[in-house]
PDB file of C-alpha atoms and ligand atoms in Angstrom:
ATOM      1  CA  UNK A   1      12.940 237.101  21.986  1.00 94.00           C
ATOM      2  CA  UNK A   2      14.893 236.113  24.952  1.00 97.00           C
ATOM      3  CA  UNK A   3      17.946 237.652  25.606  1.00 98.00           C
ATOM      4  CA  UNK A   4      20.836 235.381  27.761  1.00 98.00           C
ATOM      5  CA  UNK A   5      23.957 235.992  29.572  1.00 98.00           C
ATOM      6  CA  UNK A   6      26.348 232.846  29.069  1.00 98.00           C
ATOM      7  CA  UNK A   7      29.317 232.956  31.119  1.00 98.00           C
ATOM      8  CA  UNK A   8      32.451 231.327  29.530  1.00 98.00           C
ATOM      9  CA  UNK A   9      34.622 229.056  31.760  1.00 98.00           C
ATOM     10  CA  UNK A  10      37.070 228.872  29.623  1.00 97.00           C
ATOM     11  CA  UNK A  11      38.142 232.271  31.644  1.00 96.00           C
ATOM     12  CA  UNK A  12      37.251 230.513  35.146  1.00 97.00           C
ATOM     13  CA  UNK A  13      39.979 229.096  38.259  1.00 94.00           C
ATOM     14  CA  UNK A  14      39.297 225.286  37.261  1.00 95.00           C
ATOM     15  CA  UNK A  15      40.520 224.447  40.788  1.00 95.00           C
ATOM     16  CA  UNK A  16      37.486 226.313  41.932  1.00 93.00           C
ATOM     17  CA  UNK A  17      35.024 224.847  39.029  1.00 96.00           C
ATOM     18  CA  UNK A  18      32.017 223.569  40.684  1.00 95.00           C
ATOM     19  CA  UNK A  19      32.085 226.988  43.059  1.00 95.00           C
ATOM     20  CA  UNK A  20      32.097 229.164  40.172  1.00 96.00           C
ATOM     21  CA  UNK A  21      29.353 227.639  38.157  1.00 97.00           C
ATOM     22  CA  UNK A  22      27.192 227.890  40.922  1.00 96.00           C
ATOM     23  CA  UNK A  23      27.852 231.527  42.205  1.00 97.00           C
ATOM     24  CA  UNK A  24      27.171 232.648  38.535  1.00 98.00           C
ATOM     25  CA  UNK A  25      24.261 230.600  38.110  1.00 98.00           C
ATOM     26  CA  UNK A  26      22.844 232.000  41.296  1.00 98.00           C
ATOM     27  CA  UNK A  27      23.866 235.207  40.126  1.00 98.00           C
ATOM     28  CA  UNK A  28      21.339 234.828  36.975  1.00 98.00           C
ATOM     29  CA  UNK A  29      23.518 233.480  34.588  1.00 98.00           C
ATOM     30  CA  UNK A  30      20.891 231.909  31.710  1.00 98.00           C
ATOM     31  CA  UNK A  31      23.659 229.065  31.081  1.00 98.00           C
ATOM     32  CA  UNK A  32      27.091 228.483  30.734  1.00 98.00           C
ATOM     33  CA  UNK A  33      29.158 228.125  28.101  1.00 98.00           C
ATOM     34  CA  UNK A  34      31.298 225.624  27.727  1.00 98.00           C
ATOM     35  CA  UNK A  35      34.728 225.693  25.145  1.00 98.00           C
ATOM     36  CA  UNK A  36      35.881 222.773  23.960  1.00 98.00           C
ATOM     37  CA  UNK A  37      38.955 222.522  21.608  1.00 98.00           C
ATOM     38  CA  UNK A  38      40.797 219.832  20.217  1.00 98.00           C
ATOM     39  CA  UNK A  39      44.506 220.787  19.467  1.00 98.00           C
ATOM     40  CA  UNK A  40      43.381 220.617  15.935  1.00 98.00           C
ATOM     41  CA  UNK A  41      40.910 222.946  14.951  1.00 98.00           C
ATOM     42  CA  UNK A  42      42.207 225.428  16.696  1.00 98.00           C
ATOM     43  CA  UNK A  43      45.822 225.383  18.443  1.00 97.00           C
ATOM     44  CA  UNK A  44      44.917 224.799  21.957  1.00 97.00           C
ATOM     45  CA  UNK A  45      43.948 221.672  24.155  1.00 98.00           C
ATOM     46  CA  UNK A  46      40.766 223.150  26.351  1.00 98.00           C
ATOM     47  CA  UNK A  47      39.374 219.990  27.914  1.00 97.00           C
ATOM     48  CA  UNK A  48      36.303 217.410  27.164  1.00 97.00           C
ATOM     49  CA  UNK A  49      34.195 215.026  28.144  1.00 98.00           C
ATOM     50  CA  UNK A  50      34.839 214.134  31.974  1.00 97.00           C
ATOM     51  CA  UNK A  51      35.157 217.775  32.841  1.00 97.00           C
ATOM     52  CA  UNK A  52      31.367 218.598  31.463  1.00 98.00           C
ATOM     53  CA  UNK A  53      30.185 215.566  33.082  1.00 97.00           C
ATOM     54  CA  UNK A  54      31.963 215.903  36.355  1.00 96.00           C
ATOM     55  CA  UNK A  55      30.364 219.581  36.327  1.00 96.00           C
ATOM     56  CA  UNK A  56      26.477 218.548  35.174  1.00 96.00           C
ATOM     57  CA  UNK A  57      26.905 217.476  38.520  1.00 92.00           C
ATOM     58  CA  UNK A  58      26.486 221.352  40.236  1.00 89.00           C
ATOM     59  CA  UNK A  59      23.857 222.830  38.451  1.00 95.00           C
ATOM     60  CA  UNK A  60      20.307 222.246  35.927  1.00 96.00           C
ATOM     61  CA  UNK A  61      21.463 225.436  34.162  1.00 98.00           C
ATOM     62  CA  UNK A  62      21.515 225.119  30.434  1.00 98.00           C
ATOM     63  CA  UNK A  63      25.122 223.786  29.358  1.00 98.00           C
ATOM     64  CA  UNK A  64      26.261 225.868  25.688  1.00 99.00           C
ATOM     65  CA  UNK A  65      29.075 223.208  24.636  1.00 99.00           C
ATOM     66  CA  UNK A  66      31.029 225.053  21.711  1.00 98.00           C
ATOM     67  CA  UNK A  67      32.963 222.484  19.510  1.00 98.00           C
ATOM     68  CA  UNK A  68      35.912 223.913  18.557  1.00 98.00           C
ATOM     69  CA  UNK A  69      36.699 220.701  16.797  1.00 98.00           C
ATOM     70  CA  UNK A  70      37.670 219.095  13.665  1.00 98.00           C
ATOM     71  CA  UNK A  71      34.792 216.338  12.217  1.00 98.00           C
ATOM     72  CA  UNK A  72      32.762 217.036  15.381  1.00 98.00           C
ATOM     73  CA  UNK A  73      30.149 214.708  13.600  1.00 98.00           C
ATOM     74  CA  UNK A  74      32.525 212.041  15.815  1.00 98.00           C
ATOM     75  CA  UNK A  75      31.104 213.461  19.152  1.00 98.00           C
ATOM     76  CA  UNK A  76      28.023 214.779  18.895  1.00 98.00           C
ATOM     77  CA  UNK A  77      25.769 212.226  20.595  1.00 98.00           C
ATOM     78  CA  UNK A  78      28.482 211.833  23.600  1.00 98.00           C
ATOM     79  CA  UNK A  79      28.428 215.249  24.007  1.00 98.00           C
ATOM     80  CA  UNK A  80      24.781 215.381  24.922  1.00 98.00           C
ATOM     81  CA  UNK A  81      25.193 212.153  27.179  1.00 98.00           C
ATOM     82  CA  UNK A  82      27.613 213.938  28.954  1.00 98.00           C
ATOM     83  CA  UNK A  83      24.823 216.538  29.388  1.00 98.00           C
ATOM     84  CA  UNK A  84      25.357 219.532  26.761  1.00 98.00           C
ATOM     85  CA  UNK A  85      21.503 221.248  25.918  1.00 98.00           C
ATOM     86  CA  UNK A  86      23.713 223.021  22.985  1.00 99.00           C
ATOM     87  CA  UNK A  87      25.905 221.468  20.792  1.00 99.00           C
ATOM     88  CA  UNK A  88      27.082 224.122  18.491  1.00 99.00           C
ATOM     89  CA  UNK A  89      29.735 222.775  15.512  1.00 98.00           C
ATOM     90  CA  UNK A  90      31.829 225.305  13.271  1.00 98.00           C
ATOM     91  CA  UNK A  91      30.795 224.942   9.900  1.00 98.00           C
ATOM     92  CA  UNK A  92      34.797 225.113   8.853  1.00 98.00           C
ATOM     93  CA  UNK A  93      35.063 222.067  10.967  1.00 98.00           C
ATOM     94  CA  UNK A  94      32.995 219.579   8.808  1.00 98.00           C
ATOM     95  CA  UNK A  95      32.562 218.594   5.217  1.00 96.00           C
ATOM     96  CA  UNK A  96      29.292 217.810   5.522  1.00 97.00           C
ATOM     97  CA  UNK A  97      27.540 220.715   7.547  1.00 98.00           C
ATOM     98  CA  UNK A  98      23.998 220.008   6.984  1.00 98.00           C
ATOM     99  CA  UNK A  99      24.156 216.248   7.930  1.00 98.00           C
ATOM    100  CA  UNK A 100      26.142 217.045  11.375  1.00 98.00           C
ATOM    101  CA  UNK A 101      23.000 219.614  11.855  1.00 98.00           C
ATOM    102  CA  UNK A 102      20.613 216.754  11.392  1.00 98.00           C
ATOM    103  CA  UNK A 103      22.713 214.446  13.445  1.00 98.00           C
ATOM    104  CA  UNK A 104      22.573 217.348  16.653  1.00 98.00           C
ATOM    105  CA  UNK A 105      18.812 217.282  16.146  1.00 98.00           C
ATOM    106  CA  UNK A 106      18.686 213.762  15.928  1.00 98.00           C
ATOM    107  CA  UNK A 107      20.106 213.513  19.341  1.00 98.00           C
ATOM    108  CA  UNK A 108      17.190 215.751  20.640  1.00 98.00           C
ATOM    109  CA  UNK A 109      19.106 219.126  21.882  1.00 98.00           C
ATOM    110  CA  UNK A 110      19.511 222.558  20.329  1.00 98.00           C
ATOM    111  CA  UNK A 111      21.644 223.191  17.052  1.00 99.00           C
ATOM    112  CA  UNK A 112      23.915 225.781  17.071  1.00 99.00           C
ATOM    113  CA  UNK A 113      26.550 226.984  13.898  1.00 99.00           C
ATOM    114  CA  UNK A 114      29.781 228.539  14.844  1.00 99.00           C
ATOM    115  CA  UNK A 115      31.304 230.933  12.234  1.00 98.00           C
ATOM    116  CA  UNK A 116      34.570 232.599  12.423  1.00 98.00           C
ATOM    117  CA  UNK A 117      34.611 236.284  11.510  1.00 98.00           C
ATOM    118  CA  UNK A 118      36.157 235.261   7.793  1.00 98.00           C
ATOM    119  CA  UNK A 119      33.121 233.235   7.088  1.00 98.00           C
ATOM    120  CA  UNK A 120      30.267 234.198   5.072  1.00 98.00           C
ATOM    121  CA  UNK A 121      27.221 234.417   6.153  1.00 98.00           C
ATOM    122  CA  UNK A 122      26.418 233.061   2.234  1.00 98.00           C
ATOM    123  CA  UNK A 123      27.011 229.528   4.477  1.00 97.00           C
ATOM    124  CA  UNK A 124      24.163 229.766   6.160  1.00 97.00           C
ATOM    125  CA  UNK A 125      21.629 229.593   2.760  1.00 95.00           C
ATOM    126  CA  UNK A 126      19.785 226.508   2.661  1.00 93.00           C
ATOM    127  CA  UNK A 127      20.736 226.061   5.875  1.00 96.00           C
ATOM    128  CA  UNK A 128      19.147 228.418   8.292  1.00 96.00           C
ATOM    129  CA  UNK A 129      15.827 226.031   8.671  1.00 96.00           C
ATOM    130  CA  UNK A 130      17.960 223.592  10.210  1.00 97.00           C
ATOM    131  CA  UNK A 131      19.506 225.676  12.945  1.00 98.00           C
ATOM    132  CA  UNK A 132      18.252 227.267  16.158  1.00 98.00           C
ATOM    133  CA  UNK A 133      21.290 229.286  16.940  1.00 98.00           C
ATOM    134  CA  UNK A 134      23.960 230.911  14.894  1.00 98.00           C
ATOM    135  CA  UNK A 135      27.661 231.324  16.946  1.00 99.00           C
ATOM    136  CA  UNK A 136      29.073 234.402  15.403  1.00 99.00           C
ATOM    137  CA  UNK A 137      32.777 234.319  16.329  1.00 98.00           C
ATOM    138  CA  UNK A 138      33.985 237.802  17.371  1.00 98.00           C
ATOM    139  CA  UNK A 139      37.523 236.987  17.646  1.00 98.00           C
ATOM    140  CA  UNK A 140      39.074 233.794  15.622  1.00 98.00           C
ATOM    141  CA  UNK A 141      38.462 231.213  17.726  1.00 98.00           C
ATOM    142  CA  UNK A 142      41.091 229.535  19.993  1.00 95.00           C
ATOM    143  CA  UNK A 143      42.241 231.892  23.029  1.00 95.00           C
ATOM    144  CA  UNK A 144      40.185 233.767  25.641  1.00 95.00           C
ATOM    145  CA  UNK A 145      40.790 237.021  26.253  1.00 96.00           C
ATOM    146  CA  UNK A 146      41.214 238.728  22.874  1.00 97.00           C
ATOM    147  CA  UNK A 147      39.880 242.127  21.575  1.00 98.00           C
ATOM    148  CA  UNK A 148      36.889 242.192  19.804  1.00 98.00           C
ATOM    149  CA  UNK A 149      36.649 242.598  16.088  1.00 98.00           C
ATOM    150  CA  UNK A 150      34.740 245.403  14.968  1.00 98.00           C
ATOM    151  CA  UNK A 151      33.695 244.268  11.904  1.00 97.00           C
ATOM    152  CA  UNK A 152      31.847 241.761  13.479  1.00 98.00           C
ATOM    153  CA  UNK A 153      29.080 244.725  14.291  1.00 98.00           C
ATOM    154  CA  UNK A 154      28.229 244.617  10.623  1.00 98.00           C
ATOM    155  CA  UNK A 155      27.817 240.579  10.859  1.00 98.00           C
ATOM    156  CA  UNK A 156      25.817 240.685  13.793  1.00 98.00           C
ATOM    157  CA  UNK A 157      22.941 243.476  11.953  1.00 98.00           C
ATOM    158  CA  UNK A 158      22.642 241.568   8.761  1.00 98.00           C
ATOM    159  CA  UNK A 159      22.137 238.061  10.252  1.00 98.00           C
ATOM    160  CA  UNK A 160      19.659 239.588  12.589  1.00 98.00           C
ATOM    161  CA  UNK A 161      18.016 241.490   9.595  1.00 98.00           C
ATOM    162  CA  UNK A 162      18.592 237.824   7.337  1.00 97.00           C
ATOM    163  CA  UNK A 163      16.519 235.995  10.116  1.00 97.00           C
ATOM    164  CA  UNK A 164      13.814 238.855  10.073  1.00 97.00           C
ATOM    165  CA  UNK A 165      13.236 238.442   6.011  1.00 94.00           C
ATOM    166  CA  UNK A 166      12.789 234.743   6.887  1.00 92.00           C
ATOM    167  CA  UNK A 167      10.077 235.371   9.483  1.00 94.00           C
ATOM    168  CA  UNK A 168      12.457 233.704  12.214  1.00 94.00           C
ATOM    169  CA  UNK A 169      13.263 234.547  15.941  1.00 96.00           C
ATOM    170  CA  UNK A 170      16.563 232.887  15.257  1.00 98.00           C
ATOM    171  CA  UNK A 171      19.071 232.917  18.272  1.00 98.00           C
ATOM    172  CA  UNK A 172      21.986 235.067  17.847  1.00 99.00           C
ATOM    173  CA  UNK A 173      24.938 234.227  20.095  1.00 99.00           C
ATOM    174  CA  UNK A 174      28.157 236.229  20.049  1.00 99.00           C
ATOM    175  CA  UNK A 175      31.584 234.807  21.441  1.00 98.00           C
ATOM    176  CA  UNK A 176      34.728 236.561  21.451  1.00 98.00           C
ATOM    177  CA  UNK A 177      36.038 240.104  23.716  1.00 98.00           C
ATOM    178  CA  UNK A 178      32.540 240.949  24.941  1.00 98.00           C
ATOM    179  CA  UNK A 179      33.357 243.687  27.527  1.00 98.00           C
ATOM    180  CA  UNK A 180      31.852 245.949  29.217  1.00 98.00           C
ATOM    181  CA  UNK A 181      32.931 248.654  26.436  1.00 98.00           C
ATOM    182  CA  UNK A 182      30.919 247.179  23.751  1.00 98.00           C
ATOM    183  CA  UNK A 183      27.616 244.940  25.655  1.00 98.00           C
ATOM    184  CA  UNK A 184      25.570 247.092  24.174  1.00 98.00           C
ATOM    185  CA  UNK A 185      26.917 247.584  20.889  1.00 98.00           C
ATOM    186  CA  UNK A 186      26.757 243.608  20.382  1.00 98.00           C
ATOM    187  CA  UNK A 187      22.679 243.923  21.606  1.00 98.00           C
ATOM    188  CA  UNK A 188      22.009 246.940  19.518  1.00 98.00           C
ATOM    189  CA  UNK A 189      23.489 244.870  16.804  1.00 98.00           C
ATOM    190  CA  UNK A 190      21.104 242.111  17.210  1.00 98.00           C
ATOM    191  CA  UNK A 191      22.762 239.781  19.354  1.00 98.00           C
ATOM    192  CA  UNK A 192      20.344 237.861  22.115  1.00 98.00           C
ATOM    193  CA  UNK A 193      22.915 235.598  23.546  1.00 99.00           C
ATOM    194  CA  UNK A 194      25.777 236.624  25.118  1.00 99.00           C
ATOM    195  CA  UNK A 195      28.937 235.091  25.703  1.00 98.00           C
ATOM    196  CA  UNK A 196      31.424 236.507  28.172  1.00 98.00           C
ATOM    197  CA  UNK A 197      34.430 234.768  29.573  1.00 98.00           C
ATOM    198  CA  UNK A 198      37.284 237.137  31.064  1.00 98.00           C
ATOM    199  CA  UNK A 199      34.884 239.963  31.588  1.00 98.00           C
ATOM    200  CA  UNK A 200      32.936 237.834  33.883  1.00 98.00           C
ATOM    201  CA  UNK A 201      35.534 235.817  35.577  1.00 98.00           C
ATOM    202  CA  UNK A 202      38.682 238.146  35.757  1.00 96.00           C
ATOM    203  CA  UNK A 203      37.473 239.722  39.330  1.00 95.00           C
ATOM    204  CA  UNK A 204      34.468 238.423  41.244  1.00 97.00           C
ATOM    205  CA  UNK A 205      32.436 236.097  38.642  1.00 98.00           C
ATOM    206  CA  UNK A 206      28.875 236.931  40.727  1.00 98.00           C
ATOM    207  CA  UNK A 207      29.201 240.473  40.635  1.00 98.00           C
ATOM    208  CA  UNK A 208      30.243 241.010  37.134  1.00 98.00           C
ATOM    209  CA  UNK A 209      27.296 238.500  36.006  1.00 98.00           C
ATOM    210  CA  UNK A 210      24.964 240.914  38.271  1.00 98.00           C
ATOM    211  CA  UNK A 211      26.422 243.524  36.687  1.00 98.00           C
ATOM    212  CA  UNK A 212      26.010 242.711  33.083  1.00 98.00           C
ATOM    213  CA  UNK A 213      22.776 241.057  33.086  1.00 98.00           C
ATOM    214  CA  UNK A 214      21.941 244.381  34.737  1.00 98.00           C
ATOM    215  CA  UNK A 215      22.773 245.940  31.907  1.00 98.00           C
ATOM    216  CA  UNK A 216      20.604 243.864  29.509  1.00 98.00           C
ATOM    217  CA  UNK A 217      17.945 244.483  31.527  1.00 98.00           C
ATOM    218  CA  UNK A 218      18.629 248.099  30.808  1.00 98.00           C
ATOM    219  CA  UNK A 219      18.902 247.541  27.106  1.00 98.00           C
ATOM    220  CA  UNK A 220      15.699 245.689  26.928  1.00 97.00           C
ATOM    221  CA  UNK A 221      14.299 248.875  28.933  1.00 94.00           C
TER     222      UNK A 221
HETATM  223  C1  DX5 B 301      37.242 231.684  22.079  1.00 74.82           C
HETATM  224  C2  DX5 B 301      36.098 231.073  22.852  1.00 74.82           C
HETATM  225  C3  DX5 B 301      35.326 232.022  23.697  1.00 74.82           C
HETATM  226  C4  DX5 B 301      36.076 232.615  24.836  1.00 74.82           C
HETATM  227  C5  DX5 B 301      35.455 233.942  25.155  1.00 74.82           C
HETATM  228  O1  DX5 B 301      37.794 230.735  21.227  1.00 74.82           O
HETATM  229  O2  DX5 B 301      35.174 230.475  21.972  1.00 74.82           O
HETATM  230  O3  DX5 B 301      34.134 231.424  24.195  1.00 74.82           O
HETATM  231  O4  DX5 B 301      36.068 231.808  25.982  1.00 74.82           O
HETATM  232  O5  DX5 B 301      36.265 234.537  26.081  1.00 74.82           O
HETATM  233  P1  DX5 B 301      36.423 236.117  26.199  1.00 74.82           P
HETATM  234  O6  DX5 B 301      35.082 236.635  26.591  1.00 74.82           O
HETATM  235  O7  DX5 B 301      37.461 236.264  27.257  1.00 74.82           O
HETATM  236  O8  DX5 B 301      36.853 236.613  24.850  1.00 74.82           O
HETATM  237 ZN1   ZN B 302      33.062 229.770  22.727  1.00 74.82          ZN
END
């Protein structure tokens, strides 16, 4: 399995974008993950399609888009015209979860499902065949910046030990008050992708993503 540091710009100086993306990406950042919320879904306005666009621009590296949005069914294929390799939907989001999976696949990039830390993991029966990444949410979704729920441990093992009984190397991602306190907690857990947004960009963005995929590399021994 391959195990990937996302850095969140949700955390970044958005007058210093394009700089940013590149200094993490040349600091071995696997991709960058990209927030997008709609006012609706969750309370805050993050920002869309002309940013990710404008930003495809400065870098090849994988782009993570995160749809914090209600019916994202309504954006999927702009999303990946704008450039997004991941289009990851929350499965509170949508009515219809399985067709918006089909629909992501349709329009030829990776499928990711968001849960928040109230939702089952029950949602994902049925399901899982049609997904190559799970989202676990480790804070509710909406703000950067928040602590990290430890209950989510317990989510991360038994989806991990739910893809095993199914034979699959399914990616885990994990969003939400990753810190350096609990990196390896989250990969112990199961966890393969990581998502970090103030803990990378709160001081000097390069060295932090150094620093942390550093650390996976120590995990992984
Ligand atoms: C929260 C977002 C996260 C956020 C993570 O709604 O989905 O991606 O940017 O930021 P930190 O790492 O600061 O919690
Ligand atoms: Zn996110």
């Amino acid at each position: 399995m391959e195990y990937k540091l996302h850095p969140s710009i949700l955390a970044a100086d958005f007058k210093n974008l394009g700089a940013d993306i590149e200094s993490v990406v040349a600091a071995g950042a696997d991709g960058i993950h990209i927030d997008v919320m709609d006012g609706d879904f969750v309370p805050q306005i993050s920002f869309g399609m002309p940013l990710i666009k404008s930003i495809r621009s400065a870098t090849d590296v994988t782009f993570d888009v995160h749809l914090m949005v209600t019916n994202p069914e309504r954006y999927i294929e702009t999303f990946v015209e704008c450039g997004a390799d991941i289009v990851t939907i929350h499965a509170e989001a949508t009515r219809d979860v399985e067709n918006a999976l089909k629909q992501i696949r349709r329009a030829g990039v990776k499928v990711g499902l968001a849960l928040n830390p109230g939702t089952s993991l029950s949602t994902l029966d049925y399901i899982i065949d049609d997904v190559d990444m799970v989202l676990l949410m480790t804070v509710n979704p909406g703000f950067g910046g928040q602590k990290y729920i430890e209950k989510a441990t317990r989510k991360i093992k038994a989806l991990r030990a739910m893809a095993q009984n199914e034979g699959r190397e399914l990616d885990i991602e994990v969003d939400g008050g990753v810190i350096a306190e609990n990196l390896n907690t989250v990969l112990e857990a199961g966890a393969n992708i990581i998502v970090m947004g103030s803990a990378i960009f709160n001081g000097k963005a390069a060295d932090n993503t150094k620093l942390y995929k550093e650390e996976i590399r120590r995990f992984l021994g």
